[in-house]
């Protein structure tokens, strides 16, 4: 499979699994938290199912995106933006700082989307370093 097609397929799967996962997490639940991340945060069993769907979709997208890393427009910026967003999410959840996690999640998702669009559109560097895919 062509690497660009694999990234697009991963992007579509990420979107589908994310919508399902967000839908599950958004459903009000009355169960207690399975474990506590902080004073105000802890996932219920239903939330864990939604989180698993979100993570599965992300992995299905991340694997082909990493394989195409030679095509990223600015690899250091993509990685730095992703890690900065992840750090903001972790800090926000563990310290109960309200809605800051939205900024971190948006930053992480945004740089991944920009990288995926650049790969799919063929706007990254040359194919140097990418092994040809068997058909």
C-alpha positions as protocol buffer text, in pm:
chain_id: "A"
residue {
  index: 1
  type: UNK
  ca { x: 0 y: 0 z: 0 }
}
residue {
  index: 2
  type: UNK
  ca { x: 121 y: 347 z: -87 }
}
residue {
  index: 3
  type: UNK
  ca { x: 237 y: 543 z: 224 }
}
residue {
  index: 4
  type: UNK
  ca { x: 16 y: 841 z: 139 }
}
residue {
  index: 5
  type: UNK
  ca { x: -289 y: 615 z: 109 }
}
residue {
  index: 6
  type: UNK
  ca { x: -200 y: 447 z: 440 }
}
residue {
  index: 7
  type: UNK
  ca { x: -185 y: 786 z: 613 }
}
residue {
  index: 8
  type: UNK
  ca { x: -522 y: 888 z: 468 }
}
residue {
  index: 9
  type: UNK
  ca { x: -677 y: 556 z: 574 }
}
residue {
  index: 10
  type: UNK
  ca { x: -529 y: 602 z: 923 }
}
residue {
  index: 11
  type: UNK
  ca { x: -670 y: 954 z: 937 }
}
residue {
  index: 12
  type: UNK
  ca { x: -1019 y: 830 z: 847 }
}
residue {
  index: 13
  type: UNK
  ca { x: -1001 y: 552 z: 1107 }
}
residue {
  index: 14
  type: UNK
  ca { x: -883 y: 804 z: 1367 }
}
residue {
  index: 15
  type: UNK
  ca { x: -1181 y: 1024 z: 1290 }
}
residue {
  index: 16
  type: UNK
  ca { x: -1430 y: 735 z: 1313 }
}
residue {
  index: 17
  type: UNK
  ca { x: -1287 y: 591 z: 1636 }
}
residue {
  index: 18
  type: UNK
  ca { x: -1257 y: 940 z: 1787 }
}
residue {
  index: 19
  type: UNK
  ca { x: -1621 y: 1019 z: 1722 }
}
residue {
  index: 20
  type: UNK
  ca { x: -1729 y: 689 z: 1876 }
}
residue {
  index: 21
  type: UNK
  ca { x: -1493 y: 732 z: 2174 }
}
residue {
  index: 22
  type: UNK
  ca { x: -1603 y: 1091 z: 2238 }
}
residue {
  index: 23
  type: UNK
  ca { x: -1965 y: 983 z: 2215 }
}
residue {
  index: 24
  type: UNK
  ca { x: -1908 y: 713 z: 2477 }
}
residue {
  index: 25
  type: UNK
  ca { x: -1714 y: 944 z: 2711 }
}
residue {
  index: 26
  type: UNK
  ca { x: -1978 y: 1218 z: 2675 }
}
residue {
  index: 27
  type: UNK
  ca { x: -2260 y: 990 z: 2793 }
}
residue {
  index: 28
  type: UNK
  ca { x: -2342 y: 1075 z: 3156 }
}
residue {
  index: 29
  type: UNK
  ca { x: -2254 y: 796 z: 3394 }
}
residue {
  index: 30
  type: UNK
  ca { x: -2342 y: 730 z: 3754 }
}
residue {
  index: 31
  type: UNK
  ca { x: -2067 y: 480 z: 3831 }
}
residue {
  index: 32
  type: UNK
  ca { x: -1773 y: 565 z: 4050 }
}
residue {
  index: 33
  type: UNK
  ca { x: -1422 y: 612 z: 3927 }
}
residue {
  index: 34
  type: UNK
  ca { x: -1216 y: 299 z: 3863 }
}
residue {
  index: 35
  type: UNK
  ca { x: -908 y: 493 z: 3979 }
}
residue {
  index: 36
  type: UNK
  ca { x: -829 y: 855 z: 4059 }
}
residue {
  index: 37
  type: UNK
  ca { x: -594 y: 1071 z: 3854 }
}
residue {
  index: 38
  type: UNK
  ca { x: -647 y: 1373 z: 4079 }
}
residue {
  index: 39
  type: UNK
  ca { x: -907 y: 1511 z: 4320 }
}
residue {
  index: 40
  type: UNK
  ca { x: -1160 y: 1583 z: 4045 }
}
residue {
  index: 41
  type: UNK
  ca { x: -1061 y: 1332 z: 3777 }
}
residue {
  index: 42
  type: UNK
  ca { x: -1106 y: 961 z: 3748 }
}
residue {
  index: 43
  type: UNK
  ca { x: -1256 y: 748 z: 3470 }
}
residue {
  index: 44
  type: UNK
  ca { x: -1560 y: 530 z: 3519 }
}
residue {
  index: 45
  type: UNK
  ca { x: -1579 y: 190 z: 3346 }
}
residue {
  index: 46
  type: UNK
  ca { x: -1783 y: 350 z: 3067 }
}
residue {
  index: 47
  type: UNK
  ca { x: -1521 y: 626 z: 3029 }
}
residue {
  index: 48
  type: UNK
  ca { x: -1247 y: 364 z: 3003 }
}
residue {
  index: 49
  type: UNK
  ca { x: -1428 y: 205 z: 2708 }
}
residue {
  index: 50
  type: UNK
  ca { x: -1445 y: 544 z: 2535 }
}
residue {
  index: 51
  type: UNK
  ca { x: -1079 y: 612 z: 2612 }
}
residue {
  index: 52
  type: UNK
  ca { x: -985 y: 273 z: 2468 }
}
residue {
  index: 53
  type: UNK
  ca { x: -1170 y: 362 z: 2145 }
}
residue {
  index: 54
  type: UNK
  ca { x: -991 y: 698 z: 2128 }
}
residue {
  index: 55
  type: UNK
  ca { x: -651 y: 536 z: 2181 }
}
residue {
  index: 56
  type: UNK
  ca { x: -716 y: 260 z: 1927 }
}
residue {
  index: 57
  type: UNK
  ca { x: -812 y: 514 z: 1661 }
}
residue {
  index: 58
  type: UNK
  ca { x: -506 y: 724 z: 1743 }
}
residue {
  index: 59
  type: UNK
  ca { x: -270 y: 425 z: 1713 }
}
residue {
  index: 60
  type: UNK
  ca { x: -428 y: 326 z: 1379 }
}
residue {
  index: 61
  type: UNK
  ca { x: -342 y: 677 z: 1258 }
}
residue {
  index: 62
  type: UNK
  ca { x: -7 y: 719 z: 1432 }
}
residue {
  index: 63
  type: UNK
  ca { x: 159 y: 405 z: 1290 }
}
residue {
  index: 64
  type: UNK
  ca { x: 134 y: 507 z: 921 }
}
residue {
  index: 65
  type: UNK
  ca { x: 208 y: 869 z: 1011 }
}
residue {
  index: 66
  type: UNK
  ca { x: 534 y: 771 z: 1182 }
}
residue {
  index: 67
  type: UNK
  ca { x: 626 y: 551 z: 886 }
}
residue {
  index: 68
  type: UNK
  ca { x: 589 y: 860 z: 668 }
}
residue {
  index: 69
  type: UNK
  ca { x: 797 y: 1085 z: 896 }
}
residue {
  index: 70
  type: UNK
  ca { x: 1049 y: 1153 z: 618 }
}
residue {
  index: 71
  type: UNK
  ca { x: 765 y: 1337 z: 442 }
}
residue {
  index: 72
  type: UNK
  ca { x: 673 y: 1564 z: 735 }
}
residue {
  index: 73
  type: UNK
  ca { x: 726 y: 1930 z: 650 }
}
residue {
  index: 74
  type: UNK
  ca { x: 922 y: 2015 z: 970 }
}
residue {
  index: 75
  type: UNK
  ca { x: 973 y: 1696 z: 1177 }
}
residue {
  index: 76
  type: UNK
  ca { x: 1111 y: 1875 z: 1484 }
}
residue {
  index: 77
  type: UNK
  ca { x: 817 y: 2112 z: 1496 }
}
residue {
  index: 78
  type: UNK
  ca { x: 566 y: 1827 z: 1459 }
}
residue {
  index: 79
  type: UNK
  ca { x: 728 y: 1628 z: 1739 }
}
residue {
  index: 80
  type: UNK
  ca { x: 775 y: 1934 z: 1961 }
}
residue {
  index: 81
  type: UNK
  ca { x: 415 y: 2048 z: 1917 }
}
residue {
  index: 82
  type: UNK
  ca { x: 283 y: 1702 z: 1989 }
}
residue {
  index: 83
  type: UNK
  ca { x: 492 y: 1662 z: 2306 }
}
residue {
  index: 84
  type: UNK
  ca { x: 407 y: 2014 z: 2428 }
}
residue {
  index: 85
  type: UNK
  ca { x: 36 y: 1942 z: 2383 }
}
residue {
  index: 86
  type: UNK
  ca { x: 69 y: 1611 z: 2563 }
}
residue {
  index: 87
  type: UNK
  ca { x: 253 y: 1780 z: 2852 }
}
residue {
  index: 88
  type: UNK
  ca { x: -26 y: 2040 z: 2884 }
}
residue {
  index: 89
  type: UNK
  ca { x: -290 y: 1764 z: 2896 }
}
residue {
  index: 90
  type: UNK
  ca { x: -103 y: 1568 z: 3164 }
}
residue {
  index: 91
  type: UNK
  ca { x: -37 y: 1882 z: 3371 }
}
residue {
  index: 92
  type: UNK
  ca { x: -399 y: 1996 z: 3341 }
}
residue {
  index: 93
  type: UNK
  ca { x: -550 y: 1664 z: 3447 }
}
residue {
  index: 94
  type: UNK
  ca { x: -307 y: 1594 z: 3731 }
}
residue {
  index: 95
  type: UNK
  ca { x: -331 y: 1943 z: 3878 }
}
residue {
  index: 96
  type: UNK
  ca { x: -707 y: 2001 z: 3827 }
}
residue {
  index: 97
  type: UNK
  ca { x: -653 y: 2322 z: 3629 }
}
residue {
  index: 98
  type: UNK
  ca { x: -984 y: 2318 z: 3450 }
}
residue {
  index: 99
  type: UNK
  ca { x: -1012 y: 2328 z: 3074 }
}
residue {
  index: 100
  type: UNK
  ca { x: -644 y: 2369 z: 2990 }
}
residue {
  index: 101
  type: UNK
  ca { x: -645 y: 2009 z: 2863 }
}
residue {
  index: 102
  type: UNK
  ca { x: -843 y: 2133 z: 2561 }
}
residue {
  index: 103
  type: UNK
  ca { x: -549 y: 2351 z: 2455 }
}
residue {
  index: 104
  type: UNK
  ca { x: -307 y: 2059 z: 2490 }
}
residue {
  index: 105
  type: UNK
  ca { x: -530 y: 1814 z: 2306 }
}
residue {
  index: 106
  type: UNK
  ca { x: -592 y: 2066 z: 2028 }
}
residue {
  index: 107
  type: UNK
  ca { x: -220 y: 2136 z: 1990 }
}
residue {
  index: 108
  type: UNK
  ca { x: -129 y: 1766 z: 1978 }
}
residue {
  index: 109
  type: UNK
  ca { x: -406 y: 1680 z: 1735 }
}
residue {
  index: 110
  type: UNK
  ca { x: -341 y: 1988 z: 1523 }
}
residue {
  index: 111
  type: UNK
  ca { x: 25 y: 1916 z: 1453 }
}
residue {
  index: 112
  type: UNK
  ca { x: -56 y: 1555 z: 1369 }
}
residue {
  index: 113
  type: UNK
  ca { x: -328 y: 1666 z: 1128 }
}
residue {
  index: 114
  type: UNK
  ca { x: -96 y: 1917 z: 960 }
}
residue {
  index: 115
  type: UNK
  ca { x: 169 y: 1647 z: 918 }
}
residue {
  index: 116
  type: UNK
  ca { x: -89 y: 1401 z: 778 }
}
residue {
  index: 117
  type: UNK
  ca { x: -227 y: 1656 z: 533 }
}
residue {
  index: 118
  type: UNK
  ca { x: 125 y: 1746 z: 417 }
}
residue {
  index: 119
  type: UNK
  ca { x: 206 y: 1378 z: 363 }
}
residue {
  index: 120
  type: UNK
  ca { x: -121 y: 1308 z: 182 }
}
residue {
  index: 121
  type: UNK
  ca { x: -88 y: 1616 z: -37 }
}
residue {
  index: 122
  type: UNK
  ca { x: 273 y: 1540 z: -120 }
}
residue {
  index: 123
  type: UNK
  ca { x: 402 y: 1870 z: 19 }
}
residue {
  index: 124
  type: UNK
  ca { x: 674 y: 1727 z: 241 }
}
residue {
  index: 125
  type: UNK
  ca { x: 1039 y: 1662 z: 156 }
}
residue {
  index: 126
  type: UNK
  ca { x: 1131 y: 1402 z: -105 }
}
residue {
  index: 127
  type: UNK
  ca { x: 1071 y: 1032 z: -53 }
}
residue {
  index: 128
  type: UNK
  ca { x: 1430 y: 982 z: 57 }
}
residue {
  index: 129
  type: UNK
  ca { x: 1443 y: 737 z: 346 }
}
residue {
  index: 130
  type: UNK
  ca { x: 1104 y: 579 z: 274 }
}
residue {
  index: 131
  type: UNK
  ca { x: 1120 y: 220 z: 161 }
}
residue {
  index: 132
  type: UNK
  ca { x: 897 y: 138 z: -136 }
}
residue {
  index: 133
  type: UNK
  ca { x: 576 y: -36 z: -35 }
}
residue {
  index: 134
  type: UNK
  ca { x: 490 y: -371 z: -190 }
}
residue {
  index: 135
  type: UNK
  ca { x: 164 y: -387 z: -377 }
}
